[in-house]
Short mmCIF file of C-alpha atoms and ligand atoms in Angstrom, two decimals:
data_model
loop_
_atom_site.label_atom_id
_atom_site.label_comp_id
_atom_site.label_asym_id
_atom_site.label_seq_id
_atom_site.Cartn_x
_atom_site.Cartn_y
_atom_site.Cartn_z
CA MET A 1 -6.08 30.10 9.62
CA THR A 2 -4.60 31.78 6.51
CA VAL A 3 -3.73 29.28 3.85
CA PRO A 4 -0.45 30.15 2.02
CA ARG A 5 -0.53 30.41 -1.78
CA THR A 6 2.43 28.08 -2.11
CA ALA A 7 3.85 25.28 -0.03
CA GLN A 8 6.58 22.71 -0.30
CA GLU A 9 6.44 19.18 -1.63
CA ILE A 10 9.05 16.51 -2.38
CA ARG A 11 9.22 15.04 -5.84
CA LEU A 12 11.14 12.07 -7.22
CA ALA A 13 14.05 13.61 -9.12
CA SER A 14 15.63 10.31 -10.34
CA ARG A 15 15.46 6.64 -9.63
CA PRO A 16 18.14 5.38 -7.15
CA GLN A 17 20.67 2.70 -7.90
CA GLY A 18 21.28 0.97 -4.55
CA LEU A 19 20.69 3.07 -1.41
CA PRO A 20 18.88 6.33 -2.34
CA THR A 21 20.84 9.55 -2.08
CA ALA A 22 19.71 13.19 -1.55
CA GLU A 23 19.99 13.77 -5.37
CA ASN A 24 17.09 11.33 -5.98
CA PHE A 25 14.70 13.87 -4.29
CA GLU A 26 13.74 17.46 -5.14
CA LEU A 27 12.17 19.92 -2.71
CA VAL A 28 9.83 22.15 -4.74
CA SER A 29 7.50 25.07 -3.93
CA ALA A 30 4.12 24.56 -5.61
CA PRO A 31 0.73 26.35 -5.53
CA VAL A 32 -1.61 25.07 -2.78
CA PRO A 33 -4.65 23.70 -4.67
CA ALA A 34 -8.17 24.76 -3.62
CA PRO A 35 -10.31 21.84 -2.43
CA VAL A 36 -13.55 21.36 -4.32
CA ASP A 37 -16.82 19.90 -3.00
CA GLY A 38 -16.09 16.53 -1.30
CA GLU A 39 -12.46 17.46 -0.55
CA LEU A 40 -10.43 18.65 2.45
CA LEU A 41 -7.37 20.82 2.61
CA VAL A 42 -5.08 19.36 5.20
CA ARG A 43 -1.95 20.85 6.70
CA ASN A 44 0.29 17.89 7.39
CA LEU A 45 1.82 17.69 10.82
CA VAL A 46 3.66 14.35 10.81
CA MET A 47 4.49 11.93 7.99
CA SER A 48 5.74 8.41 7.70
CA VAL A 49 8.86 7.11 6.00
CA ASP A 50 8.41 3.39 5.19
CA PRO A 51 10.52 0.67 3.63
CA TYR A 52 7.95 -0.07 0.86
CA MET A 53 8.59 3.44 -0.52
CA ARG A 54 11.99 2.20 -1.63
CA GLY A 55 10.27 -0.32 -3.94
CA ARG A 56 8.07 2.43 -5.40
CA MET A 57 11.16 4.36 -6.41
CA ASN A 58 11.96 1.60 -8.95
CA ASP A 59 10.17 1.48 -12.28
CA VAL A 60 8.84 -2.04 -11.86
CA LYS A 61 5.40 -3.56 -11.82
CA SER A 62 4.37 -4.38 -8.24
CA TYR A 63 1.34 -4.39 -5.94
CA VAL A 64 1.48 -0.63 -5.85
CA ALA A 65 2.32 1.74 -8.72
CA PRO A 66 5.86 3.19 -8.86
CA PHE A 67 6.47 6.85 -8.02
CA GLU A 68 6.81 8.96 -11.14
CA ILE A 69 9.82 11.14 -11.82
CA GLY A 70 8.90 14.79 -11.46
CA ARG A 71 5.82 14.00 -9.40
CA PRO A 72 5.40 14.32 -5.61
CA LEU A 73 5.96 11.16 -3.54
CA ASP A 74 3.10 10.01 -1.31
CA GLY A 75 2.55 7.97 1.83
CA GLY A 76 0.96 7.97 5.25
CA ALA A 77 0.55 11.28 7.05
CA VAL A 78 -1.55 12.90 9.78
CA GLY A 79 -2.60 16.52 9.48
CA GLU A 80 -5.10 19.16 10.56
CA VAL A 81 -8.10 20.08 8.41
CA VAL A 82 -7.79 23.74 7.42
CA VAL A 83 -10.61 23.83 4.87
CA SER A 84 -13.50 21.34 4.87
CA ASN A 85 -15.87 20.71 1.99
CA VAL A 86 -16.84 17.36 3.39
CA GLU A 87 -19.81 16.74 5.67
CA GLY A 88 -18.69 15.27 8.94
CA PHE A 89 -15.26 16.95 8.94
CA ALA A 90 -14.61 20.29 10.61
CA VAL A 91 -11.67 22.67 10.52
CA GLY A 92 -9.28 21.58 13.26
CA ASP A 93 -10.02 17.87 12.91
CA LYS A 94 -6.91 15.66 12.81
CA VAL A 95 -6.98 13.14 9.96
CA LEU A 96 -4.97 10.18 8.72
CA HIS A 97 -4.52 10.01 4.96
CA GLY A 98 -2.13 8.92 2.20
CA LEU A 99 -0.74 12.21 0.88
CA GLY A 100 2.46 12.74 2.83
CA TRP A 101 5.72 14.19 1.42
CA ARG A 102 4.04 17.63 1.15
CA GLU A 103 3.12 20.39 3.59
CA TYR A 104 -0.51 20.79 2.42
CA ALA A 105 -2.64 18.01 0.84
CA VAL A 106 -6.01 18.09 -0.89
CA VAL A 107 -7.65 14.86 0.29
CA GLY A 108 -10.95 13.33 -0.84
CA GLY A 109 -13.30 12.81 2.10
CA ALA A 110 -13.36 9.07 1.44
CA HIS A 111 -9.59 8.87 1.87
CA ALA A 112 -9.40 10.60 5.22
CA THR A 113 -9.94 9.04 8.64
CA LYS A 114 -10.37 11.10 11.79
CA VAL A 115 -7.87 9.98 14.48
CA GLY A 116 -8.47 9.64 18.20
CA ASP A 117 -6.71 11.01 21.28
CA ALA A 118 -3.41 9.13 21.01
CA PRO A 119 -0.19 11.05 20.06
CA LEU A 120 -0.50 11.68 16.32
CA GLY A 121 2.53 9.59 15.33
CA ALA A 122 0.92 6.47 16.82
CA TYR A 123 -1.60 6.43 13.95
CA LEU A 124 1.31 5.93 11.54
CA GLY A 125 3.02 3.37 13.76
CA VAL A 126 1.83 1.27 16.66
CA LEU A 127 -1.87 1.99 16.10
CA GLY A 128 -1.54 2.26 12.35
CA MET A 129 -0.39 0.27 9.33
CA PRO A 130 2.82 -1.11 10.88
CA GLY A 131 1.01 -2.23 14.10
CA MET A 132 -1.72 -3.80 12.07
CA THR A 133 0.89 -5.61 9.92
CA ALA A 134 2.42 -7.11 13.07
CA TYR A 135 -1.02 -8.21 14.37
CA ALA A 136 -2.24 -9.72 11.08
CA GLY A 137 1.08 -11.30 10.24
CA LEU A 138 1.55 -13.02 13.49
CA LEU A 139 -1.94 -14.10 14.33
CA ASP A 140 -3.54 -14.59 10.92
CA VAL A 141 -0.77 -15.35 8.47
CA ALA A 142 1.58 -17.37 10.75
CA SER A 143 -1.31 -18.86 12.75
CA PHE A 144 0.54 -18.20 15.98
CA LYS A 145 -0.62 -20.27 18.93
CA GLU A 146 0.18 -20.23 22.65
CA GLY A 147 3.39 -22.08 23.44
CA ASP A 148 5.08 -21.33 20.10
CA VAL A 149 8.71 -20.26 19.97
CA VAL A 150 8.75 -17.11 17.84
CA PHE A 151 11.57 -15.41 15.99
CA VAL A 152 11.19 -11.85 14.76
CA SER A 153 13.74 -10.32 12.33
CA GLY A 154 14.03 -6.54 12.20
CA ALA A 155 12.58 -6.74 15.74
CA ALA A 156 13.40 -3.17 16.92
CA GLY A 157 11.59 -1.49 13.99
CA ALA A 158 7.99 -0.31 13.65
CA VAL A 159 6.50 -3.67 12.77
CA GLY A 160 8.97 -5.90 14.65
CA GLN A 161 8.66 -4.19 18.04
CA VAL A 162 4.91 -4.81 17.95
CA ALA A 163 5.08 -8.35 16.54
CA GLY A 164 7.39 -9.61 19.27
CA GLN A 165 5.34 -8.10 22.07
CA ILE A 166 2.08 -9.51 20.75
CA ALA A 167 3.72 -12.95 20.72
CA ARG A 168 4.81 -12.47 24.36
CA LEU A 169 1.38 -11.15 25.43
CA ARG A 170 -0.40 -14.02 23.69
CA GLY A 171 1.67 -16.64 25.49
CA ALA A 172 4.71 -17.48 23.36
CA ARG A 173 7.03 -19.95 25.02
CA ARG A 174 10.04 -17.92 23.91
CA VAL A 175 10.36 -14.72 21.83
CA ILE A 176 13.66 -14.09 20.00
CA GLY A 177 14.57 -10.96 18.07
CA SER A 178 17.36 -9.79 15.77
CA ALA A 179 18.39 -6.18 15.11
CA GLY A 180 21.37 -4.30 13.72
CA THR A 181 22.90 -2.59 16.77
CA ASP A 182 23.74 -3.62 20.39
CA ALA A 183 21.58 -0.72 21.62
CA LYS A 184 18.57 -2.13 19.74
CA VAL A 185 19.28 -5.56 21.21
CA SER A 186 19.27 -4.05 24.72
CA TYR A 187 15.95 -2.37 23.93
CA LEU A 188 14.43 -5.73 22.99
CA LEU A 189 15.71 -7.50 26.08
CA ASP A 190 15.49 -4.76 28.73
CA GLU A 191 12.36 -2.85 27.68
CA LEU A 192 10.25 -5.09 25.54
CA GLY A 193 10.74 -8.33 27.40
CA PHE A 194 12.15 -10.46 24.59
CA ASP A 195 13.64 -13.70 25.93
CA ALA A 196 16.66 -13.56 23.67
CA ALA A 197 18.00 -11.18 21.04
CA PHE A 198 21.14 -10.79 18.95
CA ASN A 199 22.90 -8.23 16.68
CA TYR A 200 23.00 -9.83 13.21
CA ARG A 201 26.13 -7.79 12.43
CA ASN A 202 28.02 -9.60 15.19
CA GLY A 203 28.19 -12.97 13.48
CA PRO A 204 26.38 -15.39 11.16
CA VAL A 205 22.61 -15.30 11.73
CA LYS A 206 22.44 -19.09 11.55
CA GLU A 207 24.77 -19.59 14.49
CA GLN A 208 23.32 -16.78 16.56
CA LEU A 209 19.76 -18.02 16.07
CA ALA A 210 20.70 -21.61 16.86
CA THR A 211 22.20 -20.42 20.17
CA ALA A 212 19.17 -18.20 20.96
CA ALA A 213 16.71 -20.99 20.09
CA PRO A 214 18.18 -24.24 21.33
CA GLU A 215 14.83 -26.00 20.98
CA GLY A 216 14.19 -24.58 17.48
CA ILE A 217 11.51 -22.13 16.36
CA ASP A 218 7.86 -22.60 15.41
CA VAL A 219 7.03 -19.18 13.96
CA PHE A 220 9.21 -16.72 11.99
CA PHE A 221 8.01 -13.22 11.46
CA ASP A 222 10.33 -12.06 8.72
CA ASN A 223 10.99 -8.39 7.98
CA VAL A 224 14.46 -8.93 6.52
CA GLY A 225 14.71 -11.93 4.18
CA GLY A 226 18.07 -13.16 2.80
CA GLU A 227 20.41 -14.65 5.40
CA HIS A 228 17.71 -14.37 8.09
CA LEU A 229 15.26 -16.49 6.11
CA GLU A 230 17.91 -19.13 5.44
CA ALA A 231 18.79 -19.27 9.15
CA ALA A 232 15.13 -19.57 10.15
CA ILE A 233 14.63 -22.48 7.73
CA ASP A 234 17.56 -24.26 9.48
CA SER A 235 16.07 -23.57 12.96
CA PHE A 236 12.41 -24.43 12.17
CA ASN A 237 10.78 -27.28 13.97
CA LEU A 238 8.32 -29.55 12.14
CA TYR A 239 5.28 -27.66 10.83
CA GLY A 240 7.03 -24.29 11.29
CA ARG A 241 5.22 -21.23 9.83
CA ALA A 242 6.80 -18.11 8.43
CA ALA A 243 4.94 -14.89 7.78
CA LEU A 244 6.98 -13.24 5.05
CA CYS A 245 6.34 -9.61 5.77
CA GLY A 246 9.27 -7.95 4.08
CA ALA A 247 12.80 -8.50 2.80
CA ILE A 248 14.53 -5.21 3.58
CA SER A 249 17.99 -6.78 3.26
CA VAL A 250 17.47 -6.87 -0.55
CA TYR A 251 15.50 -3.66 -1.16
CA ASN A 252 18.55 -1.71 -2.27
CA ALA A 253 20.06 -4.62 -4.26
CA THR A 254 20.44 -4.21 -8.02
CA ALA A 255 20.10 -7.03 -10.57
CA SER A 256 23.82 -7.75 -10.26
CA THR A 257 23.96 -7.64 -6.44
CA LEU A 258 20.71 -9.52 -5.70
CA PRO A 259 21.69 -12.54 -3.52
CA PRO A 260 20.41 -16.01 -4.36
CA GLY A 261 17.40 -17.29 -2.43
CA PRO A 262 17.65 -19.52 0.63
CA ARG A 263 20.03 -22.35 -0.31
CA ASN A 264 18.34 -24.73 2.16
CA LEU A 265 14.75 -24.38 0.88
CA GLY A 266 14.74 -28.17 0.34
CA LEU A 267 14.37 -28.50 4.14
CA ALA A 268 10.88 -27.09 3.81
CA VAL A 269 9.68 -30.42 2.43
CA GLY A 270 10.72 -32.69 5.24
CA LYS A 271 9.89 -30.12 7.94
CA ARG A 272 6.45 -29.51 6.27
CA LEU A 273 7.02 -25.76 6.53
CA THR A 274 4.54 -23.06 5.50
CA LEU A 275 6.27 -19.96 4.12
CA ARG A 276 3.55 -17.41 3.45
CA GLY A 277 3.86 -13.93 2.03
CA PHE A 278 1.19 -11.34 2.86
CA LEU A 279 0.12 -7.75 2.52
CA VAL A 280 -1.50 -6.01 5.43
CA SER A 281 -4.20 -4.64 3.12
CA ASP A 282 -5.60 -8.19 2.68
CA HIS A 283 -6.42 -8.35 6.42
CA ALA A 284 -8.71 -5.37 6.85
CA HIS A 285 -11.32 -7.55 8.56
CA LEU A 286 -8.98 -7.59 11.62
CA GLN A 287 -8.80 -3.81 11.85
CA ASP A 288 -11.31 -3.43 14.80
CA GLU A 289 -9.96 -6.35 16.75
CA PHE A 290 -6.39 -5.07 16.24
CA ALA A 291 -7.28 -1.56 17.46
CA ARG A 292 -9.09 -2.91 20.53
CA SER A 293 -6.31 -5.37 21.43
CA VAL A 294 -3.29 -3.19 20.80
CA GLY A 295 -4.98 -0.09 22.19
CA GLY A 296 -5.85 -2.01 25.34
CA TRP A 297 -2.38 -3.37 25.84
CA ILE A 298 -0.86 0.10 25.43
CA ALA A 299 -3.41 1.62 27.91
CA ALA A 300 -2.58 -1.11 30.41
CA GLY A 301 1.15 -0.48 30.05
CA GLN A 302 1.73 -4.04 28.72
CA LEU A 303 2.83 -3.07 25.17
CA LYS A 304 5.51 -0.40 24.70
CA TYR A 305 6.74 1.30 21.55
CA ARG A 306 9.34 3.79 20.40
CA GLU A 307 9.33 6.33 17.61
CA THR A 308 12.23 8.11 15.93
CA VAL A 309 10.96 11.53 14.95
CA THR A 310 13.05 13.67 12.60
CA GLU A 311 12.52 17.38 13.26
CA GLY A 312 13.25 20.25 10.89
CA GLY A 313 10.30 20.00 8.55
CA LEU A 314 9.71 18.52 5.11
CA SER A 315 13.20 19.16 3.81
CA GLU A 316 14.47 16.57 6.27
CA ALA A 317 12.23 13.81 4.95
CA PRO A 318 14.68 12.36 2.41
CA SER A 319 17.46 12.04 5.00
CA ALA A 320 14.98 10.48 7.46
CA PHE A 321 13.95 7.97 4.77
CA ILE A 322 17.57 7.13 3.83
CA GLY A 323 18.40 6.94 7.59
CA MET A 324 15.53 4.50 8.13
CA LEU A 325 16.77 2.23 5.29
CA SER A 326 20.23 2.36 6.98
CA GLY A 327 18.94 1.35 10.41
CA GLU A 328 19.11 4.77 12.14
CA ASN A 329 15.56 4.49 13.54
CA LEU A 330 14.54 2.72 16.71
CA GLY A 331 10.82 1.93 16.39
CA LYS A 332 8.68 3.84 13.89
CA ALA A 333 10.46 6.43 11.66
CA LEU A 334 8.51 9.69 11.40
CA VAL A 335 9.10 13.22 10.18
CA ALA A 336 7.58 16.23 12.02
CA LEU A 337 6.43 18.84 9.51
P1 NAP B 401 11.56 -0.54 10.32
O1 NAP B 401 11.91 -1.91 10.77
O2 NAP B 401 11.00 0.43 11.30
O3 NAP B 401 12.82 0.13 9.61
C1 NAP B 401 13.61 -0.52 8.75
C2 NAP B 401 14.72 -1.30 9.51
O4 NAP B 401 15.26 -2.30 8.68
C3 NAP B 401 15.93 -0.45 9.87
O5 NAP B 401 15.75 0.29 11.04
C4 NAP B 401 17.03 -1.48 9.96
O6 NAP B 401 17.18 -1.89 11.31
C5 NAP B 401 16.50 -2.69 9.13
N1 NAP B 401 17.41 -2.99 8.05
C6 NAP B 401 17.82 -2.16 7.04
N2 NAP B 401 18.68 -2.81 6.21
C7 NAP B 401 18.80 -4.06 6.71
C8 NAP B 401 19.53 -5.23 6.30
N3 NAP B 401 20.32 -5.22 5.18
N4 NAP B 401 19.43 -6.33 7.06
C9 NAP B 401 18.65 -6.36 8.12
N5 NAP B 401 17.93 -5.31 8.60
C10 NAP B 401 17.98 -4.16 7.86
O7 NAP B 401 10.55 -0.70 9.12
P2 NAP B 401 9.03 -1.27 9.25
O8 NAP B 401 8.16 -0.22 8.71
O9 NAP B 401 8.82 -1.82 10.56
O10 NAP B 401 9.05 -2.40 8.13
C11 NAP B 401 9.69 -3.64 8.44
C12 NAP B 401 9.48 -4.63 7.29
O11 NAP B 401 8.13 -4.89 7.17
C13 NAP B 401 10.00 -4.11 5.95
O12 NAP B 401 10.54 -5.21 5.23
C14 NAP B 401 8.73 -3.64 5.27
O13 NAP B 401 8.82 -3.66 3.88
C15 NAP B 401 7.76 -4.68 5.83
N6 NAP B 401 6.33 -4.31 5.80
C16 NAP B 401 5.46 -5.13 5.15
C17 NAP B 401 4.10 -4.92 5.17
C18 NAP B 401 3.19 -5.89 4.47
O14 NAP B 401 2.02 -5.56 4.29
N7 NAP B 401 3.71 -7.05 4.11
C19 NAP B 401 3.61 -3.75 5.80
C20 NAP B 401 4.53 -2.92 6.46
C21 NAP B 401 5.85 -3.22 6.50
P3 NAP B 401 18.48 -2.65 11.84
O15 NAP B 401 19.28 -1.59 12.62
O16 NAP B 401 17.96 -3.74 12.72
O17 NAP B 401 19.27 -3.20 10.65
#
């Protein structure tokens, strides 16, 4: 295959205040670098847009460095090797790596993983980082056990759709989900087998959760934070466990709009609650077990998943990202390049 001399990449043009806008991104044509010994040149085929990228657009110290203004963004992508200077990788191999937001990427051999026979997007979703987050968060962090009543917020997204189904498959007594549209609620109830689900925009979360979980909840897998976390604390049974996975309801908040924390945190004492934050990267020891379990459930037709794939190439990535933050995706949000 002929490698073009230039290709497109997306750079951070400015830091957003609140929800990002198209002006925060810049589509630029740049020379395609030549890979040296130990490197691959990869033509990206599909890339991920993820909530954590919103945090990286802010200039704040966090567990991952902020994106730099004028530099390309990065993130999960799957592409095809077009030049290989790495033993064990051949032209045509499909690889998972961390240099998305560009059409061509030069990837060090140690940072590329060959993918299997599943559809490529699955390695960025159900079989990739979000699926692994669901697995580790539910089973390791929240110490889920058979018979638990489980509540998943953001349940129709990439992580949530997997977390709720693992709970069901592992013998939860009741699985409850929340999402932001009635269509997503139908997806949870009719396709994924949740026992109850509600649209958090239709009324206070506290009341809707109390109705959906008349006997209380034992485990909360939280993707949303804010009002959802406060409602879960109210609904928790004794010794309830929360896996604090994300807090997307506050990712676009500014210092002046940041809501106060849960007002009912004092209940955690009497209820002996465990509220535990986590990062998927701390649970790499579960990777093989996760791939076997979730791969097996998918193959057996027991675990389903959706993806929302934005077509139109790299130029559509900013709107796909903004759309994901606004709830336009069902399941994993991806961009086809
Ligand atoms: P996702 O759920 O596929 O997409 C984001 C979803 O968030 C949107 O579709 C939208 O759905 C929902 N949302 C947006 N604003 C909201 C608001 N104000 N209140 C409630 N929901 C809102 O994303 P994902 O990749 O699966 O990530 C889910 C969460 O997991 C995020 O918080 C992310 O940061 C976190 N995460 C954590 C780790 C870790 O290692 N801890 C790893 C991966 C992801 P609705 O239509 O339902 O509003």
